[in-house]
Amino acid sequence: MVPVRVVLAVQDECYIEPFLHYVNTSSFNDRMKVMAFSKPDAFLQRMSMLDDRPDVVLAESQFLDAWNPPGGRTVTVLYLVEGNQELRDGENHVYKYQPLHELLTSVLASVSSRGNELVHSSDGSTAVIGVYSVTGGSGKTTVALHLVKQLSAEGYRVMYLNLETVSGPLPGSAARFGGEGPGLARLLYDLQSSADRGEPLAGSLAGYVSRDSLLQAEVFEPLTNLYELLELDRESTVNLLEYLSASGGYDFIVVDTDSYPCGRTEAVLDFCDQLVWLTVDEIDPVQRTERWLQHLERTNADLHSRLLHKSVFTINRSLGTRVHSMPLEQIVSYRTLPYIPAWKQKTSWEAVLHTPDYQRDMMKLCRHITQRAGADPDSAGGRAW
């Protein structure tokens, strides 16, 4: 059954996080996909996308009162109300503070009562997001994992693909790893074998992946033989990304890759729909980023142009006041993610992935990415998807 698409709109962000967490960790995970908003402007922008309507809108009155689409509302609308709030005649309502299982059951029942089959058409499109930095130590993996966790919390189906040559254990590894699926090594072998036979790979992707308990996203078991990644050239990387994208199982695939130039990294830069291009406000990474961009412009002007269009340039570990001028800041804007001193003594990924100040700015970055994902692909500079 295709999951019901729900838009949740409430002002209190402290209500949103446990709501999304419950959906993603309960039996409702396969039955509904939730996108949450705490700002009316973002909600109205989402609801203006006429070609991608949700199945049900669950919102407080201040959001719904501001939403007046031409031709009236054509989706199921449920007003979220509190116990002492006056109910409106002729409007469907559910109580905001009640056991989440009962609330979500009411949401599903409201859509079912319309007489449809709880399905909607989908072309199975997947957006690939690369996370990249010219220099190591910029926080690529931290940003990628936060991005995966936030997108997953917002109801998207997400895969995390780590293509770094040397990578550490994933956040939920202690609770997850136990022989689930043959992993990326087997998938790469099977893809190459199928290509040698001149036929597509048969079987489901589900047999290769595991689910990370902390990210609430699908991942591959870490490779134990580094040669398997060192031998992954540009063509094989593109084949892998095409296969994962065509699986139809994900809204977003977030790809973490090496900083140094190699065929694998070049394939991610070229293939991805959007690129979170990281730097930090320090003289060495700023100068290296500038030199690399200048080199690209001289040697591959087409790729340079496409990267500028699809990149979300981001300063990680920002202290708030800019010290250095950023490359191309006359023509591109930079987003920021804060410096978190406590991470110097990080003891677990769980602590890092539940840092409110970082989550706040990561939420803004995710909103920017998902809004770009809904735009005309030609204007975004990426592949059509």
CSV table of C-alpha atoms in Angstrom, one decimal:
chain,number,residue,atom,x,y,z
A,1,MET,CA,0.0,0.0,0.0
A,2,VAL,CA,1.3,3.4,-0.9
A,3,PRO,CA,1.7,5.6,2.3
A,4,VAL,CA,-0.7,8.4,2.9
A,5,ARG,CA,0.9,11.8,2.5
A,6,VAL,CA,0.2,14.1,5.5
A,7,VAL,CA,1.1,17.7,6.0
A,8,LEU,CA,1.4,18.7,9.6
A,9,ALA,CA,1.3,22.4,10.5
A,10,VAL,CA,1.7,23.6,14.1
A,11,GLN,CA,3.6,26.5,15.6
A,12,ASP,CA,5.2,24.6,18.4
A,13,GLU,CA,8.3,22.8,17.1
A,14,CYS,CA,8.4,20.8,20.4
A,15,TYR,CA,5.2,19.2,19.2
A,16,ILE,CA,6.6,18.3,15.8
A,17,GLU,CA,9.7,16.3,16.8
A,18,PRO,CA,8.0,13.7,19.0
A,19,PHE,CA,5.2,13.4,16.4
A,20,LEU,CA,7.6,12.6,13.6
A,21,HIS,CA,9.7,10.3,15.9
A,22,TYR,CA,6.6,8.3,16.8
A,23,VAL,CA,5.5,7.9,13.1
A,24,ASN,CA,9.0,6.8,12.1
A,25,THR,CA,9.5,4.3,14.8
A,26,SER,CA,6.0,2.7,14.9
A,27,SER,CA,3.8,0.7,12.6
A,28,PHE,CA,2.7,4.0,11.0
A,29,ASN,CA,6.1,4.3,9.3
A,30,ASP,CA,4.9,2.2,6.3
A,31,ARG,CA,1.4,3.7,6.3
A,32,MET,CA,2.1,7.5,6.2
A,33,LYS,CA,4.6,10.0,5.1
A,34,VAL,CA,4.6,13.3,7.1
A,35,MET,CA,6.0,16.7,6.1
A,36,ALA,CA,5.9,19.2,9.0
A,37,PHE,CA,5.9,23.0,9.1
A,38,SER,CA,6.0,25.4,12.0
A,39,LYS,CA,6.0,28.6,9.9
A,40,PRO,CA,2.9,29.7,7.9
A,41,ASP,CA,4.9,31.0,5.0
A,42,ALA,CA,6.6,27.7,4.4
A,43,PHE,CA,3.3,25.9,4.8
A,44,LEU,CA,1.6,28.1,2.2
A,45,GLN,CA,4.5,27.6,-0.2
A,46,ARG,CA,4.2,23.9,0.1
A,47,MET,CA,0.4,24.0,-0.4
A,48,SER,CA,0.8,26.1,-3.5
A,49,MET,CA,2.4,23.1,-5.3
A,50,LEU,CA,-0.7,22.1,-7.2
A,51,ASP,CA,0.9,19.1,-8.9
A,52,ASP,CA,2.0,17.5,-5.6
A,53,ARG,CA,-1.0,17.7,-3.3
A,54,PRO,CA,-0.9,15.7,0.0
A,55,ASP,CA,-3.7,13.4,1.0
A,56,VAL,CA,-4.5,15.1,4.3
A,57,VAL,CA,-3.7,18.4,6.0
A,58,LEU,CA,-3.5,18.3,9.8
A,59,ALA,CA,-3.1,21.8,11.0
A,60,GLU,CA,-3.9,24.5,13.6
A,61,SER,CA,-6.4,27.2,12.6
A,62,GLN,CA,-3.9,30.0,12.1
A,63,PHE,CA,-2.3,28.0,9.2
A,64,LEU,CA,-5.6,26.9,7.7
A,65,ASP,CA,-7.2,30.4,7.9
A,66,ALA,CA,-4.3,31.7,5.8
A,67,TRP,CA,-4.7,29.0,3.1
A,68,ASN,CA,-7.3,29.9,0.5
A,69,PRO,CA,-6.5,28.0,-2.7
A,70,PRO,CA,-8.3,28.9,-5.9
A,71,GLY,CA,-11.2,26.5,-6.4
A,72,GLY,CA,-11.3,25.6,-2.7
A,73,ARG,CA,-9.6,22.9,-0.8
A,74,THR,CA,-9.6,19.5,-2.6
A,75,VAL,CA,-7.8,17.5,0.1
A,76,THR,CA,-8.9,16.2,3.5
A,77,VAL,CA,-8.4,18.9,6.1
A,78,LEU,CA,-8.4,18.3,9.9
A,79,TYR,CA,-8.2,21.1,12.4
A,80,LEU,CA,-5.9,20.4,15.4
A,81,VAL,CA,-7.7,21.7,18.5
A,82,GLU,CA,-7.0,21.8,22.2
A,83,GLY,CA,-9.4,20.7,24.9
A,84,ASN,CA,-10.9,24.1,25.7
A,85,GLN,CA,-11.0,25.4,22.2
A,86,GLU,CA,-14.3,26.3,20.5
A,87,LEU,CA,-15.1,23.9,17.7
A,88,ARG,CA,-16.1,25.2,14.3
A,89,ASP,CA,-19.4,24.0,12.7
A,90,GLY,CA,-18.9,22.0,9.5
A,91,GLU,CA,-15.1,21.5,10.1
A,92,ASN,CA,-13.4,18.2,10.8
A,93,HIS,CA,-11.3,18.3,13.9
A,94,VAL,CA,-9.0,16.1,16.0
A,95,TYR,CA,-7.7,16.9,19.5
A,96,LYS,CA,-4.1,17.9,19.5
A,97,TYR,CA,-3.1,16.3,22.8
A,98,GLN,CA,-4.2,12.7,22.8
A,99,PRO,CA,-2.3,9.4,22.5
A,100,LEU,CA,-0.5,9.6,19.2
A,101,HIS,CA,-1.7,6.1,18.1
A,102,GLU,CA,-5.3,7.3,18.4
A,103,LEU,CA,-4.6,10.6,16.7
A,104,LEU,CA,-2.8,8.9,13.7
A,105,THR,CA,-5.5,6.3,13.4
A,106,SER,CA,-8.1,9.2,13.1
A,107,VAL,CA,-6.0,10.7,10.4
A,108,LEU,CA,-5.9,7.5,8.4
A,109,ALA,CA,-9.6,7.0,9.0
A,110,SER,CA,-10.4,10.5,7.7
A,111,VAL,CA,-8.8,9.8,4.4
A,112,SER,CA,-10.4,6.4,4.1
A,113,SER,CA,-13.8,7.9,4.6
A,114,ARG,CA,-13.5,9.8,1.4
A,115,GLY,CA,-13.9,6.5,-0.4
A,116,ASN,CA,-10.5,6.4,-2.1
A,117,GLU,CA,-8.0,3.6,-1.8
A,118,LEU,CA,-5.3,5.6,0.0
A,119,VAL,CA,-3.1,5.6,-3.0
A,120,HIS,CA,-1.7,8.3,-5.3
A,121,SER,CA,0.3,8.3,-8.5
A,122,SER,CA,4.1,8.6,-8.2
A,123,ASP,CA,6.8,8.4,-10.8
A,124,GLY,CA,9.3,7.0,-8.2
A,125,SER,CA,11.7,9.9,-8.6
A,126,THR,CA,14.6,10.1,-6.3
A,127,ALA,CA,16.8,13.2,-5.6
A,128,VAL,CA,20.5,12.5,-5.0
A,129,ILE,CA,22.2,14.9,-2.6
A,130,GLY,CA,26.0,15.0,-2.5
A,131,VAL,CA,27.9,16.3,0.5
A,132,TYR,CA,31.3,17.5,-0.5
A,133,SER,CA,34.3,19.6,0.7
A,134,VAL,CA,37.6,20.4,-1.0
A,135,THR,CA,39.4,19.7,2.3
A,136,GLY,CA,39.1,17.0,4.9
A,137,GLY,CA,38.0,17.9,8.4
A,138,SER,CA,35.2,20.2,7.3
A,139,GLY,CA,32.5,18.0,9.0
A,140,LYS,CA,31.2,16.3,5.8
A,141,THR,CA,30.0,13.1,7.6
A,142,THR,CA,28.5,15.0,10.5
A,143,VAL,CA,26.5,17.2,8.1
A,144,ALA,CA,25.5,14.2,5.9
A,145,LEU,CA,24.2,12.3,8.9
A,146,HIS,CA,22.3,15.3,10.3
A,147,LEU,CA,20.8,15.8,6.9
A,148,VAL,CA,19.7,12.2,6.7
A,149,LYS,CA,18.2,12.2,10.2
A,150,GLN,CA,16.3,15.5,9.5
A,151,LEU,CA,14.9,14.4,6.2
A,152,SER,CA,13.8,11.1,7.7
A,153,ALA,CA,12.2,12.9,10.6
A,154,GLU,CA,10.2,15.0,8.2
A,155,GLY,CA,8.7,11.9,6.7
A,156,TYR,CA,10.9,11.3,3.6
A,157,ARG,CA,12.2,7.9,2.6
A,158,VAL,CA,16.0,8.3,2.8
A,159,MET,CA,19.2,6.3,2.1
A,160,TYR,CA,22.6,7.2,3.4
A,161,LEU,CA,25.4,6.1,1.0
A,162,ASN,CA,28.9,6.5,2.3
A,163,LEU,CA,31.5,6.4,-0.5
A,164,GLU,CA,34.4,7.6,1.6
A,165,THR,CA,37.4,5.3,1.2
A,166,VAL,CA,37.8,5.1,5.0
A,167,SER,CA,34.7,5.6,7.1
A,168,GLY,CA,33.8,5.0,10.7
A,169,PRO,CA,30.9,3.1,12.2
A,170,LEU,CA,27.4,4.5,11.6
A,171,PRO,CA,25.3,5.9,14.4
A,172,GLY,CA,23.0,3.0,15.0
A,173,SER,CA,25.5,0.3,14.3
A,174,ALA,CA,25.5,-1.2,17.8
A,175,ALA,CA,21.8,-1.9,17.6
A,176,ARG,CA,21.7,-2.8,13.9
A,177,PHE,CA,24.6,-4.9,12.6
A,178,GLY,CA,23.9,-8.5,12.9
A,179,GLY,CA,24.3,-10.0,9.4
A,180,GLU,CA,21.4,-8.1,7.8
A,181,GLY,CA,21.7,-8.2,4.0
A,182,PRO,CA,24.9,-8.9,2.1
A,183,GLY,CA,25.7,-5.1,1.8
A,184,LEU,CA,27.4,-2.8,-0.6
A,185,ALA,CA,30.2,-5.2,-1.5
A,186,ARG,CA,27.7,-7.8,-2.8
A,187,LEU,CA,25.7,-5.2,-4.6
A,188,LEU,CA,28.8,-3.9,-6.5
A,189,TYR,CA,29.7,-7.5,-7.4
A,190,ASP,CA,26.2,-8.3,-8.6
A,191,LEU,CA,25.9,-5.1,-10.6
A,192,GLN,CA,29.2,-5.8,-12.4
A,193,SER,CA,28.2,-9.4,-13.1
A,194,SER,CA,24.9,-8.2,-14.6
A,195,ALA,CA,26.7,-5.6,-16.7
A,196,ASP,CA,29.1,-8.3,-18.0
A,197,ARG,CA,26.1,-10.4,-19.0
A,198,GLY,CA,24.4,-7.4,-20.6
A,199,GLU,CA,21.3,-7.6,-18.5
A,200,PRO,CA,19.8,-5.6,-15.7
A,201,LEU,CA,20.2,-6.7,-12.1
A,202,ALA,CA,17.3,-8.8,-11.0
A,203,GLY,CA,15.9,-8.9,-7.4
A,204,SER,CA,15.1,-6.3,-4.8
A,205,LEU,CA,17.4,-3.7,-3.3
A,206,ALA,CA,15.9,-4.6,0.1
A,207,GLY,CA,18.2,-7.7,0.1
A,208,TYR,CA,21.3,-5.5,0.3
A,209,VAL,CA,20.5,-2.8,2.8
A,210,SER,CA,20.0,-2.4,6.5
A,211,ARG,CA,18.1,0.1,8.6
A,212,ASP,CA,20.0,2.4,10.9
A,213,SER,CA,18.2,2.6,14.2
A,214,LEU,CA,19.3,6.2,15.0
A,215,LEU,CA,19.1,7.7,11.6
A,216,GLN,CA,15.8,5.9,10.8
A,217,ALA,CA,17.1,5.5,7.3
A,218,GLU,CA,18.5,2.7,5.1
A,219,VAL,CA,22.3,2.2,4.8
A,220,PHE,CA,24.8,-0.4,3.6
A,221,GLU,CA,26.9,-2.4,6.0
A,222,PRO,CA,30.5,-0.9,6.0
A,223,LEU,CA,33.0,-2.4,3.6
A,224,THR,CA,35.7,-4.4,5.3
A,225,ASN,CA,38.0,-4.5,2.2
A,226,LEU,CA,39.0,-0.9,1.2
A,227,TYR,CA,40.1,-2.1,-2.2
A,228,GLU,CA,36.4,-2.6,-3.1
A,229,LEU,CA,36.0,1.2,-2.9
A,230,LEU,CA,39.5,2.1,-4.2
A,231,GLU,CA,38.6,0.1,-7.4
A,232,LEU,CA,35.2,1.8,-7.7
A,233,ASP,CA,35.8,4.0,-10.8
A,234,ARG,CA,33.6,6.7,-12.3
A,235,GLU,CA,31.5,4.4,-14.5
A,236,SER,CA,30.8,1.9,-11.8
A,237,THR,CA,29.8,4.7,-9.4
A,238,VAL,CA,27.4,6.1,-11.9
A,239,ASN,CA,25.9,2.7,-12.5
A,240,LEU,CA,25.5,2.3,-8.7
A,241,LEU,CA,23.8,5.7,-8.3
A,242,GLU,CA,21.5,5.0,-11.3
A,243,TYR,CA,20.5,1.6,-9.9
A,244,LEU,CA,19.7,3.1,-6.4
A,245,SER,CA,17.8,6.0,-7.9
A,246,ALA,CA,15.8,3.8,-10.2
A,247,SER,CA,14.8,1.5,-7.3
A,248,GLY,CA,11.9,3.9,-6.5
A,249,GLY,CA,12.4,3.2,-2.8
A,250,TYR,CA,13.7,6.6,-1.7
A,251,ASP,CA,12.8,10.3,-1.9
A,252,PHE,CA,16.4,11.3,-1.2
A,253,ILE,CA,19.8,9.5,-1.3
A,254,VAL,CA,22.5,11.4,0.6
A,255,VAL,CA,26.0,10.6,-0.6
A,256,ASP,CA,29.1,11.2,1.5
A,257,THR,CA,32.3,11.1,-0.6
A,258,ASP,CA,36.0,11.8,-0.5
A,259,SER,CA,37.4,15.3,-0.7
A,260,TYR,CA,40.4,14.4,-3.0
A,261,PRO,CA,39.7,14.2,-6.8
A,262,CYS,CA,39.1,10.6,-8.0
A,263,GLY,CA,36.6,9.0,-10.4
A,264,ARG,CA,34.3,8.1,-7.6
A,265,THR,CA,34.1,11.6,-6.3
A,266,GLU,CA,33.8,13.1,-9.8
A,267,ALA,CA,30.9,10.8,-10.5
A,268,VAL,CA,29.0,12.0,-7.4
A,269,LEU,CA,29.6,15.7,-8.3
A,270,ASP,CA,28.4,15.2,-11.8
A,271,PHE,CA,25.4,12.9,-11.1
A,272,CYS,CA,23.9,14.5,-8.0
A,273,ASP,CA,20.8,16.7,-8.2
A,274,GLN,CA,22.0,19.0,-5.4
A,275,LEU,CA,25.3,19.4,-3.7
A,276,VAL,CA,25.9,20.6,-0.2
A,277,TRP,CA,29.4,22.2,-0.7
A,278,LEU,CA,31.0,22.7,2.6
A,279,THR,CA,33.8,24.9,3.8
A,280,VAL,CA,34.9,26.4,7.1
A,281,ASP,CA,35.8,30.0,7.9
A,282,GLU,CA,39.5,29.4,7.9
A,283,ILE,CA,42.2,30.6,5.5
A,284,ASP,CA,43.4,27.2,4.3
A,285,PRO,CA,40.1,25.6,3.3
A,286,VAL,CA,38.8,28.9,1.9
A,287,GLN,CA,41.9,29.3,-0.4
A,288,ARG,CA,41.8,25.6,-1.4
A,289,THR,CA,38.1,25.9,-2.3
A,290,GLU,CA,38.8,29.0,-4.4
A,291,ARG,CA,41.7,27.4,-6.2
A,292,TRP,CA,39.7,24.2,-7.0
A,293,LEU,CA,36.8,26.3,-8.4
A,294,GLN,CA,39.2,28.3,-10.5
A,295,HIS,CA,40.7,25.0,-11.8
A,296,LEU,CA,37.3,23.6,-12.7
A,297,GLU,CA,36.3,26.8,-14.5
A,298,ARG,CA,39.5,26.6,-16.7
A,299,THR,CA,39.4,22.8,-17.3
A,300,ASN,CA,35.7,21.9,-17.4
A,301,ALA,CA,33.6,25.0,-17.8
A,302,ASP,CA,30.4,23.0,-18.3
A,303,LEU,CA,30.8,21.1,-15.0
A,304,HIS,CA,31.8,24.3,-13.2
A,305,SER,CA,28.6,26.0,-14.4
A,306,ARG,CA,26.4,23.1,-13.4
A,307,LEU,CA,28.0,22.8,-9.9
A,308,LEU,CA,27.4,26.5,-9.3
A,309,HIS,CA,23.7,26.1,-10.1
A,310,LYS,CA,23.1,23.0,-8.0
A,311,SER,CA,25.3,23.6,-5.1
A,312,VAL,CA,24.2,24.8,-1.7
A,313,PHE,CA,27.3,26.5,-0.4
A,314,THR,CA,27.5,26.1,3.4
A,315,ILE,CA,29.9,27.3,6.0
A,316,ASN,CA,30.2,24.7,8.7
A,317,ARG,CA,31.3,25.4,12.3
A,318,SER,CA,30.4,29.0,11.9
A,319,LEU,CA,31.0,31.3,14.9
A,320,GLY,CA,28.5,33.9,13.7
A,321,THR,CA,30.9,36.6,12.5
A,322,ARG,CA,32.6,36.0,9.2
A,323,VAL,CA,36.4,36.4,9.2
A,324,HIS,CA,37.3,35.6,5.6
A,325,SER,CA,35.7,36.4,2.3
A,326,MET,CA,34.2,33.3,0.7
A,327,PRO,CA,34.8,32.2,-2.9
A,328,LEU,CA,32.2,33.5,-5.4
A,329,GLU,CA,30.2,35.2,-2.6
A,330,GLN,CA,29.4,38.0,-5.1
A,331,ILE,CA,27.3,35.6,-7.1
A,332,VAL,CA,26.3,32.8,-4.6
A,333,SER,CA,24.9,32.9,-1.1
A,334,TYR,CA,26.3,30.9,1.8
A,335,ARG,CA,24.2,29.2,4.4
A,336,THR,CA,25.7,28.5,7.9
A,337,LEU,CA,25.8,25.7,10.4
A,338,PRO,CA,27.0,26.5,14.0
A,339,TYR,CA,30.2,25.6,15.8
A,340,ILE,CA,29.4,23.2,18.7
A,341,PRO,CA,32.3,23.3,21.3
A,342,ALA,CA,30.9,20.2,23.1
A,343,TRP,CA,31.6,18.0,20.1
A,344,LYS,CA,35.3,18.1,20.8
A,345,GLN,CA,34.6,15.6,23.5
A,346,LYS,CA,31.8,13.7,21.7
A,347,THR,CA,31.2,10.4,23.3
A,348,SER,CA,28.4,9.1,21.0
A,349,TRP,CA,26.7,9.9,17.7
A,350,GLU,CA,23.4,10.0,19.6
A,351,ALA,CA,24.6,13.1,21.5
A,352,VAL,CA,25.8,14.8,18.3
A,353,LEU,CA,22.6,14.1,16.4
A,354,HIS,CA,20.5,15.6,19.2
A,355,THR,CA,22.1,19.0,19.5
A,356,PRO,CA,19.3,21.6,19.5
A,357,ASP,CA,21.3,24.5,18.0
A,358,TYR,CA,22.7,22.4,15.2
A,359,GLN,CA,19.3,20.8,14.6
A,360,ARG,CA,17.7,24.2,14.2
A,361,ASP,CA,20.0,25.4,11.5
A,362,MET,CA,20.0,21.9,9.8
A,363,MET,CA,16.2,22.2,9.7
A,364,LYS,CA,16.6,25.4,7.8
A,365,LEU,CA,19.1,23.8,5.4
A,366,CYS,CA,16.7,20.9,4.8
A,367,ARG,CA,13.8,23.3,4.1
A,368,HIS,CA,16.0,25.0,1.5
A,369,ILE,CA,17.0,21.7,-0.1
A,370,THR,CA,13.4,20.3,-0.3
A,371,GLN,CA,12.1,23.6,-1.7
A,372,ARG,CA,14.8,23.4,-4.4
A,373,ALA,CA,13.8,19.8,-5.1
A,374,GLY,CA,10.3,20.9,-5.9
A,375,ALA,CA,11.5,23.5,-8.5
A,376,ASP,CA,11.9,23.1,-12.2
A,377,PRO,CA,14.9,20.7,-12.6
A,378,ASP,CA,16.2,22.8,-15.5
A,379,SER,CA,16.4,25.9,-13.2
A,380,ALA,CA,18.1,23.9,-10.5
A,381,GLY,CA,20.8,22.8,-12.9
A,382,GLY,CA,20.6,19.1,-12.0
A,383,ARG,CA,19.3,16.0,-13.7
A,384,ALA,CA,15.6,15.8,-14.6
A,385,TRP,CA,13.8,13.8,-11.9
